[in-house]
Every structure is written in structure tokens, then in C-alpha cells.
């Protein structure tokens, strides 16, 4: 017998599901509500169960911790400054890295033999994309094709005294031959020391004569650190990438994609099953990834991506430390749903991510409308990792309330940590969001009934509470954390803070602030390294040039040089050659120098660097690398004038269309796409039909998808006469239809010739059905069977002939009553468009690959 507690709880849920206390959106929500029941199934309703007690304290939502006591107590990834020196531990923790970052890893081998030192360093416990830059101590160095370090000057690391090699961490790696040659006889380092799946570097350093040793190695034993592009991640927006095949994944800085990787695919992450955690809500994840990739305008011109993530952590910390760092890069809010799905919402308000709570949904609250003095913050300082200062912690201009400082009598400052943010403008955007939340007076917690299930999954909640919380009635609050709280006579406890109405407002000219200062970092020749403020692609008359803005070094004797190269010339990651241009006549203006290059290759991803030269031609170090897409035409084309389906049914393996291009000089091609009918159209995931069609302004075009040579093999396919078809018992042909009456299972058939192994496409229409079922067959030994159909409609099948196939048959069961018509049968070819019901769309594209508005859908049934 069920316990009284179980009966009481079930009755309570039943009351909630049928009274006005139940929040209306719950009744109609197709995603959240039904799946939440799995949570109760898994934990049970036994009040004495240990699993139930544990789940009561389980948090449903997680938000980024960047400020305050919770942030101080939370585990955090190592500081960027700590990553520049290799770890020397007997058993070091494993390391993982995402985005672009600098680190030194941990020693796997540190041994000398004769006058040579050998060091192998584990960089990351997974495959990475690339090694980009190398440092010996704080000297950035370059290596030649053999791996030897080119001396930066002053005799340092000269005469091929240092050699650096690297491994990306492939599933089966290659051992370092030089180390094997030196230490294999002792068994210290052999061909078995491959480091499979472990990205690593190997350094060999040779001592020199005592009098030259300090000149060659002025800082002592060389310590190697590297800049890498870290983990490859599954981009669920790209149909070419397979979640089950990491070889198809690509490197990314997108915060949402990295979050998904850490949850499901990172060996050192949460280890969730992506089929449960991501796939049920994959459209929501795609939306967040697209928002992270949105272009945000910059004060000086150009754009940068809204949210990017770059960082490193070790297994000394649990996966929550890395998750918090990732969420901090995008002002993220992560929900753990009852069925195992995870829902991410990044920092951009949308009404679609809102829920509503009413008076009837709330059983208690604890809301404050102000802050205690000891909790007040009147200055917020965003901190981030700055590549321009060799990957060290830096801060941006702060946000402050001077009036509050006067009232308090002092500055009450706190820091917001965005450690895995490398763009100072992004840190400012995130800092502003946190600052506006800090200024909100309403904050606290509310206890929510089970009827308010939807609200715990939503990031933003609109309160309709004229009786319970009249001061917040009609207001929007943010759900900062929700936990199960069934033991408190409520479904959940939700921590809330008022939602600033202007949290998404961003005016680059005033909100960006100033670029953080970069201390002068002269090279061995005493020449400072340039600091880039902005890189922007500028179209001009169908071509494109690069605008580079650098900070004025306040030294008129220095001449800036810009160089660029195509990042990937062959799709395999091969860099193009550097192209360099000097600017001897560049003049400073208001603290900056503006450099406009000659024409560069259009519509390519370019890497850009800047250096200074002296009057004698000596070079500074090259600046950090900035990337820019050289878009020649940023203007999207206008929509097509028309897009229509042509021809008539039945469409045997093809669909024909016509479209017209308006008076638009930007349009260069039109791409057709198809998706299963009723599906949401996304050109990044839809199937592209054929190659882009070259077009010109104010012209019309025709296009056919598929094979136009197919013909119907059946004679009298519409049953226009009572001929050709062989009729089984119960079949009659009249009035342009074949009719079957109940009594005997039999078919109507035509004898035909078939080729074994060939696929034949079949179609027929059922109407006036009152019972039983029908199916298409190839009469063979045994018969080749189509799918059983027991409803009116047009039905499609594929039948693969065998050697004994002799006839096409439409079989009715003994109780089958109905009419058949419009029969089709033909042999499929590789050129045929796929069988099914499809929505076709047409998208105009300009010369730089920028899409215009789509036209469609044109709905087509292809047999």
C-alpha cells in the first residue's frame, strides 16, 4: 500500500494540475513541463529516501560567479601569470585548454646529458589545433623549419643552441626522436613514450663556454611557454561536423560551443551524454551560439564577436571551476532540466526566455529593497587576461557611482573577474551588465509552488503579484539560482535580483572606455613593440584594404610596418606568405596612428601584425596577431523578386523552379536549399541544392533539382479504363479509380520487367478508406514489401528488386475497403532528388558570401 505521504503528494500535484493556481504557460508548454516529470520519477516521492533528501538541495540553475563572497569561495582556474612557468611535480595534474591561451604545462622529462638539457612538457591532455608562438622566459622567439630558435639579439640562444619541437596530441603520436636517441638505452625515454592524445613540446638546450654562458642564457636555464589554439569543439550548427567523430570538429572561441564541449565531450568536464544533454534542446543551443557570434560595433569602427572564451584549467579543480569561468565570459545562465537536458542562456535579453509567476504560484518570499552598508559596492573594476601584456591579468576602466561614494564617505570597490576573457571591450560589456545588476535594489528569494515549474527553467521571470509582492507587480526579475525545496512546502526556492531595463544598451563611443595601457616592451635592440587598438576590413570599389590603428609610441624616429597573411590557403590550415608594407609618412592623431594597407585578398581570413623599425632598419618584435575577415562587400543583397515552383505533379525524382532577381548590383549568386517540410529553415544546416547559381541584376532563371529523364513504368496509372491491370478478388475498376471491397486479401497488378538490385520508387493515393490497409509490392519469391498504409493520403515507397521480381502489385487486406488512384513506379537513379515532401528555399548571396533574405518555402512532393 502506498504511504500516506505519497498519497498526499500525488493529490497535491493533481490539485495543482487542475486549479487556477496552475500557471497558464505550464499548461501549454511543449518543452519544459512534460520532461520535468522525469526528475520526480528518478528521485521518487518517498520522504525517507536518501536520494530524495539529496536532491532537495540540488541546484537547478547555475549562473556565472564573478563578484562577491561566493566568487571568493569558489574554486578558480590558475591565474594566467602562474601558467607561464612549467610545473615541476612528481605527478602533475592534467591540463585542458580552450580558445587561444598561453601556458607552459608540466614537465614530463627534465634531464641533462653531457652539455645538453632535454625537457618535455605536457601542454594539454587532449588534442589541440596549433602552436602559434613561443617564449623563452619573457623573450618571444621564432623557430625555423628544423625547430631551432632564431636569436632575438644580444647573443641570446644563438648558434642553434635551443631547439623546440611540438606535438598536437593526435590519437597516435610520434615520439621525440632526439630524446629517444639520448635516453632509450637507460629506458628513461623510449619509442613507447609517444604521448598519445597529449599535446606537448620538447626543448633541447646546449650549454656553451663559461664566458659566453650568461650571454647565451642570461636568465638561466631556459623556460619554455607557448601560445596555443586549444581544444577542437563540436559546432552543432555545422552539418559537416559529427558529434561522434572528433576528427570533424573545428577550433572555436565561441563561449556557447565551448560550454557544450565542457559539459559533454571534455575528458575533464562533466561527462554528460550529449544525446540527453544537448539534442533535446539543440535549437536553443544554436540560438545562444549565434548570439555569441554576433558582431558588436566598436567605437573606432569595425566589429568584434559578442562573447569569446579563452582559458586553461587543471584537474586539481573540479569541472565546476571551468564551467564558472566559461559562463563568466558570456554572462551565462545554465539550467539542469529533469530529463538530463541542459539549457544555456547567454547575456542578451529575449522575451522567449521569460516565464511568469503569479500570486498563486508563490508560497513565501524574502525580498530586500536595499543593501546593508557592508554589502554595498559603489565601484566595480572588470579584470581580464590581456594578450597585449603577454597574457597577464589586467583591468579596464571601472564603473562607479560617485553619488553613492559621497553618501558612504568612501570608495567601496570590488572586482569582477572575467579571467577567460581576452578582449578588453568584452570585459567592459560584461562589467556593465554586472554593474547594472549591482545597482538594483530589489533582491532576495521567493518560494515557488510546483505550479511554477516553468519559472525555474527561465532566466527571466515576470511577476504578476498584486497581492503577494505589489512593489514588484509587473516587474521583471532575473532568476539567479533555483533549487528544489519540496521539504519547505514549496516546489522550489529561487534567488532573484531585479532586471535592469537597459542592461543590453551599449553605446561604443561612451561605454567602451579607454584601451588598457600596455607597458613598453622593448626587444634586444631597445625598440618597443606596437600595441594594436583596432583592425578593420574596409571595402572600396569591389576591393578591400585593411585599416590598422595602433597606439602612438610617441617616438617620431620609428616607422610602423604592417604585415598580413591568409590564415588558411588550402583548407588544411596552411598559412599563406607574409605580405609587408611600411608606412614612413604615418602621422599620429589624438594618441593613435592610423595605417591603411594596399589592396588585400578579398573574402579571406587574414592574420595581421605590426612592427616598428628604426632609421637604421632594426625591427621591433611583431605585435600580437589580430584576425580579420577581408569582406569586400558587406551589403547583403535584397530579396528575390519571385521564387515559384514550376511544372506539374507527379514529380518523378525532380522539382523545377523559376526565380527572378531584382535590380540589385550586390547579388552575385543564388543558392537553393531544401529541408523536410515544416522544419525551421537555417541555411547553415539546411541541405544546399547544387552549386550556387550565378546571376545578374534584373534577370529571370530556371533551375531543376534532380533527374528529368524518369518516366512512369505503369500503363493506365490513373485507372482511366478497366484495362492493363490484373484484378484480384474483390477489386473493381471504374470512374477513374480502383476499388477494393472487404472479403479477400488481394491486389491489382501489372506484369513488368525489373533489374535486380535497382531501387524502384512507388507512389499511390488512397481515398474513401473505411477499413483495413494497403501496401505496394514487387511480386517476387519472396515478395518485396512496401510499408503498410492504413489511412487516406498519397504514399511513397522504395522497393529494391530481386532476381525473381515479375510484377508490381497493390495489395489490400481482407478487410481493406477504399479507392486507389494516381499510381507511379520508376527506377531511381543517383541523379534523382530525394524522395519525400520538402520545403525549398532560395537565398541571394553577394560576392563576399553574405546572404540576403530567403524566399520560400515552395512545398514539393518528390516521388
PDB file of C-alpha atoms in Angstrom, residues 406-544:
ATOM      1  CA  UNK A 406      29.779  60.642  -1.254  1.00  0.00           C
ATOM      2  CA  UNK A 407      26.951  59.152   0.803  1.00  0.00           C
ATOM      3  CA  UNK A 408      29.150  56.312   2.020  1.00  0.00           C
ATOM      4  CA  UNK A 409      32.083  58.642   2.650  1.00  0.00           C
ATOM      5  CA  UNK A 410      34.491  56.357   0.820  1.00  0.00           C
ATOM      6  CA  UNK A 411      35.024  54.191  -2.220  1.00  0.00           C
ATOM      7  CA  UNK A 412      33.666  50.664  -1.741  1.00  0.00           C
ATOM      8  CA  UNK A 413      35.311  48.807  -4.605  1.00  0.00           C
ATOM      9  CA  UNK A 414      35.096  45.231  -5.793  1.00  0.00           C
ATOM     10  CA  UNK A 415      36.495  43.348  -8.753  1.00  0.00           C
ATOM     11  CA  UNK A 416      34.613  41.402 -11.386  1.00  0.00           C
ATOM     12  CA  UNK A 417      36.762  38.535 -12.648  1.00  0.00           C
ATOM     13  CA  UNK A 418      36.495  37.596 -16.302  1.00  0.00           C
ATOM     14  CA  UNK A 419      39.658  35.527 -16.356  1.00  0.00           C
ATOM     15  CA  UNK A 420      38.864  33.685 -19.585  1.00  0.00           C
ATOM     16  CA  UNK A 421      38.050  36.915 -21.448  1.00  0.00           C
ATOM     17  CA  UNK A 422      40.870  38.261 -23.628  1.00  0.00           C
ATOM     18  CA  UNK A 423      39.129  41.235 -25.245  1.00  0.00           C
ATOM     19  CA  UNK A 424      39.086  44.368 -23.113  1.00  0.00           C
ATOM     20  CA  UNK A 425      35.907  45.617 -24.761  1.00  0.00           C
ATOM     21  CA  UNK A 426      34.163  42.326 -23.970  1.00  0.00           C
ATOM     22  CA  UNK A 427      35.253  42.699 -20.335  1.00  0.00           C
ATOM     23  CA  UNK A 428      33.703  46.170 -20.320  1.00  0.00           C
ATOM     24  CA  UNK A 429      30.432  44.843 -21.775  1.00  0.00           C
ATOM     25  CA  UNK A 430      30.267  42.120 -19.151  1.00  0.00           C
ATOM     26  CA  UNK A 431      31.260  44.560 -16.420  1.00  0.00           C
ATOM     27  CA  UNK A 432      28.454  46.909 -17.351  1.00  0.00           C
ATOM     28  CA  UNK A 433      25.908  44.113 -17.099  1.00  0.00           C
ATOM     29  CA  UNK A 434      27.154  43.146 -13.640  1.00  0.00           C
ATOM     30  CA  UNK A 435      27.350  46.783 -12.557  1.00  0.00           C
ATOM     31  CA  UNK A 436      23.731  47.458 -13.518  1.00  0.00           C
ATOM     32  CA  UNK A 437      22.626  44.356 -11.617  1.00  0.00           C
ATOM     33  CA  UNK A 438      24.576  45.534  -8.563  1.00  0.00           C
ATOM     34  CA  UNK A 439      22.680  48.824  -8.624  1.00  0.00           C
ATOM     35  CA  UNK A 440      19.315  47.056  -8.486  1.00  0.00           C
ATOM     36  CA  UNK A 441      17.725  47.403  -5.045  1.00  0.00           C
ATOM     37  CA  UNK A 442      15.258  44.504  -5.198  1.00  0.00           C
ATOM     38  CA  UNK A 443      16.906  41.172  -4.454  1.00  0.00           C
ATOM     39  CA  UNK A 444      16.222  38.125  -2.343  1.00  0.00           C
ATOM     40  CA  UNK A 445      14.409  34.818  -2.728  1.00  0.00           C
ATOM     41  CA  UNK A 446      10.919  33.515  -3.372  1.00  0.00           C
ATOM     42  CA  UNK A 447       9.427  30.090  -2.644  1.00  0.00           C
ATOM     43  CA  UNK A 448       7.620  28.748  -5.684  1.00  0.00           C
ATOM     44  CA  UNK A 449       4.902  26.095  -5.847  1.00  0.00           C
ATOM     45  CA  UNK A 450       5.160  23.130  -8.192  1.00  0.00           C
ATOM     46  CA  UNK A 451       2.761  25.075 -10.394  1.00  0.00           C
ATOM     47  CA  UNK A 452       5.645  27.450 -11.146  1.00  0.00           C
ATOM     48  CA  UNK A 453       7.835  24.786 -12.726  1.00  0.00           C
ATOM     49  CA  UNK A 454       8.465  26.796 -15.860  1.00  0.00           C
ATOM     50  CA  UNK A 455       9.908  29.754 -13.983  1.00  0.00           C
ATOM     51  CA  UNK A 456      12.805  27.763 -12.528  1.00  0.00           C
ATOM     52  CA  UNK A 457      13.951  26.958 -16.058  1.00  0.00           C
ATOM     53  CA  UNK A 458      13.653  30.532 -17.285  1.00  0.00           C
ATOM     54  CA  UNK A 459      16.386  33.102 -16.838  1.00  0.00           C
ATOM     55  CA  UNK A 460      13.915  35.972 -16.586  1.00  0.00           C
ATOM     56  CA  UNK A 461      10.620  35.927 -14.695  1.00  0.00           C
ATOM     57  CA  UNK A 462       7.809  38.425 -14.983  1.00  0.00           C
ATOM     58  CA  UNK A 463       5.899  38.836 -11.718  1.00  0.00           C
ATOM     59  CA  UNK A 464       2.120  39.223 -11.716  1.00  0.00           C
ATOM     60  CA  UNK A 465       1.831  39.621  -7.960  1.00  0.00           C
ATOM     61  CA  UNK A 466      -0.510  42.477  -6.986  1.00  0.00           C
ATOM     62  CA  UNK A 467      -1.183  40.856  -3.586  1.00  0.00           C
ATOM     63  CA  UNK A 468       1.963  38.953  -2.662  1.00  0.00           C
ATOM     64  CA  UNK A 469       4.595  41.409  -3.973  1.00  0.00           C
ATOM     65  CA  UNK A 470       2.780  44.575  -5.041  1.00  0.00           C
ATOM     66  CA  UNK A 471       6.020  46.586  -5.339  1.00  0.00           C
ATOM     67  CA  UNK A 472       7.282  44.106  -7.936  1.00  0.00           C
ATOM     68  CA  UNK A 473       3.978  43.577  -9.712  1.00  0.00           C
ATOM     69  CA  UNK A 474       4.560  43.700 -13.473  1.00  0.00           C
ATOM     70  CA  UNK A 475       8.344  43.869 -12.975  1.00  0.00           C
ATOM     71  CA  UNK A 476      10.949  41.624 -14.498  1.00  0.00           C
ATOM     72  CA  UNK A 477      13.395  39.820 -12.217  1.00  0.00           C
ATOM     73  CA  UNK A 478      16.319  37.579 -13.027  1.00  0.00           C
ATOM     74  CA  UNK A 479      16.463  34.008 -11.770  1.00  0.00           C
ATOM     75  CA  UNK A 480      19.997  33.784 -10.357  1.00  0.00           C
ATOM     76  CA  UNK A 481      19.610  30.334  -8.813  1.00  0.00           C
ATOM     77  CA  UNK A 482      16.810  27.851  -8.216  1.00  0.00           C
ATOM     78  CA  UNK A 483      16.905  24.747  -6.058  1.00  0.00           C
ATOM     79  CA  UNK A 484      14.417  22.022  -5.229  1.00  0.00           C
ATOM     80  CA  UNK A 485      12.721  22.796  -1.913  1.00  0.00           C
ATOM     81  CA  UNK A 486       9.891  20.301  -1.519  1.00  0.00           C
ATOM     82  CA  UNK A 487      10.631  19.975   2.198  1.00  0.00           C
ATOM     83  CA  UNK A 488       9.655  23.653   2.659  1.00  0.00           C
ATOM     84  CA  UNK A 489       6.099  23.103   1.409  1.00  0.00           C
ATOM     85  CA  UNK A 490       7.155  24.672  -1.877  1.00  0.00           C
ATOM     86  CA  UNK A 491       8.394  23.263  -5.113  1.00  0.00           C
ATOM     87  CA  UNK A 492      11.490  25.442  -5.380  1.00  0.00           C
ATOM     88  CA  UNK A 493      13.396  28.303  -3.855  1.00  0.00           C
ATOM     89  CA  UNK A 494      14.506  30.907  -6.376  1.00  0.00           C
ATOM     90  CA  UNK A 495      17.121  33.591  -5.745  1.00  0.00           C
ATOM     91  CA  UNK A 496      16.202  36.726  -7.672  1.00  0.00           C
ATOM     92  CA  UNK A 497      17.505  40.188  -8.483  1.00  0.00           C
ATOM     93  CA  UNK A 498      15.745  42.985 -10.299  1.00  0.00           C
ATOM     94  CA  UNK A 499      16.404  43.043 -14.033  1.00  0.00           C
ATOM     95  CA  UNK A 500      17.752  46.402 -15.282  1.00  0.00           C
ATOM     96  CA  UNK A 501      15.681  47.632 -18.202  1.00  0.00           C
ATOM     97  CA  UNK A 502      18.728  48.984 -20.027  1.00  0.00           C
ATOM     98  CA  UNK A 503      21.066  46.058 -19.438  1.00  0.00           C
ATOM     99  CA  UNK A 504      21.568  45.439 -23.179  1.00  0.00           C
ATOM    100  CA  UNK A 505      22.134  49.103 -24.042  1.00  0.00           C
ATOM    101  CA  UNK A 506      25.642  49.656 -25.390  1.00  0.00           C
ATOM    102  CA  UNK A 507      26.986  52.861 -26.923  1.00  0.00           C
ATOM    103  CA  UNK A 508      30.570  52.157 -28.038  1.00  0.00           C
ATOM    104  CA  UNK A 509      31.666  55.806 -28.058  1.00  0.00           C
ATOM    105  CA  UNK A 510      30.881  56.240 -24.348  1.00  0.00           C
ATOM    106  CA  UNK A 511      30.709  52.720 -22.922  1.00  0.00           C
ATOM    107  CA  UNK A 512      33.904  51.263 -24.350  1.00  0.00           C
ATOM    108  CA  UNK A 513      36.225  53.341 -22.214  1.00  0.00           C
ATOM    109  CA  UNK A 514      39.934  53.569 -22.944  1.00  0.00           C
ATOM    110  CA  UNK A 515      42.156  50.719 -24.012  1.00  0.00           C
ATOM    111  CA  UNK A 516      44.114  49.444 -21.003  1.00  0.00           C
ATOM    112  CA  UNK A 517      47.719  50.681 -21.063  1.00  0.00           C
ATOM    113  CA  UNK A 518      50.423  48.371 -22.343  1.00  0.00           C
ATOM    114  CA  UNK A 519      53.856  48.937 -20.745  1.00  0.00           C
ATOM    115  CA  UNK A 520      56.647  49.398 -23.230  1.00  0.00           C
ATOM    116  CA  UNK A 521      58.279  46.073 -24.002  1.00  0.00           C
ATOM    117  CA  UNK A 522      61.466  46.799 -25.955  1.00  0.00           C
ATOM    118  CA  UNK A 523      63.314  43.992 -27.646  1.00  0.00           C
ATOM    119  CA  UNK A 524      67.057  43.412 -27.544  1.00  0.00           C
ATOM    120  CA  UNK A 525      67.565  46.393 -29.852  1.00  0.00           C
ATOM    121  CA  UNK A 526      65.592  48.599 -27.461  1.00  0.00           C
ATOM    122  CA  UNK A 527      62.636  49.105 -29.828  1.00  0.00           C
ATOM    123  CA  UNK A 528      59.140  48.961 -28.287  1.00  0.00           C
ATOM    124  CA  UNK A 529      56.573  46.510 -29.601  1.00  0.00           C
ATOM    125  CA  UNK A 530      53.496  48.149 -31.217  1.00  0.00           C
ATOM    126  CA  UNK A 531      50.123  47.877 -29.481  1.00  0.00           C
ATOM    127  CA  UNK A 532      47.135  47.342 -31.781  1.00  0.00           C
ATOM    128  CA  UNK A 533      43.928  49.139 -30.901  1.00  0.00           C
ATOM    129  CA  UNK A 534      41.800  48.130 -33.885  1.00  0.00           C
ATOM    130  CA  UNK A 535      41.922  46.068 -37.075  1.00  0.00           C
ATOM    131  CA  UNK A 536      39.147  46.600 -39.619  1.00  0.00           C
ATOM    132  CA  UNK A 537      38.418  45.442 -43.183  1.00  0.00           C
ATOM    133  CA  UNK A 538      37.359  48.383 -45.392  1.00  0.00           C
ATOM    134  CA  UNK A 539      35.677  47.731 -48.774  1.00  0.00           C
ATOM    135  CA  UNK A 540      36.409  50.062 -51.683  1.00  0.00           C
ATOM    136  CA  UNK A 541      35.211  49.738 -55.296  1.00  0.00           C
ATOM    137  CA  UNK A 542      34.887  45.973 -55.143  1.00  0.00           C
ATOM    138  CA  UNK A 543      38.235  45.505 -53.382  1.00  0.00           C
ATOM    139  CA  UNK A 544      39.187  45.633 -49.733  1.00  0.00           C
TER     140      UNK A 544
END
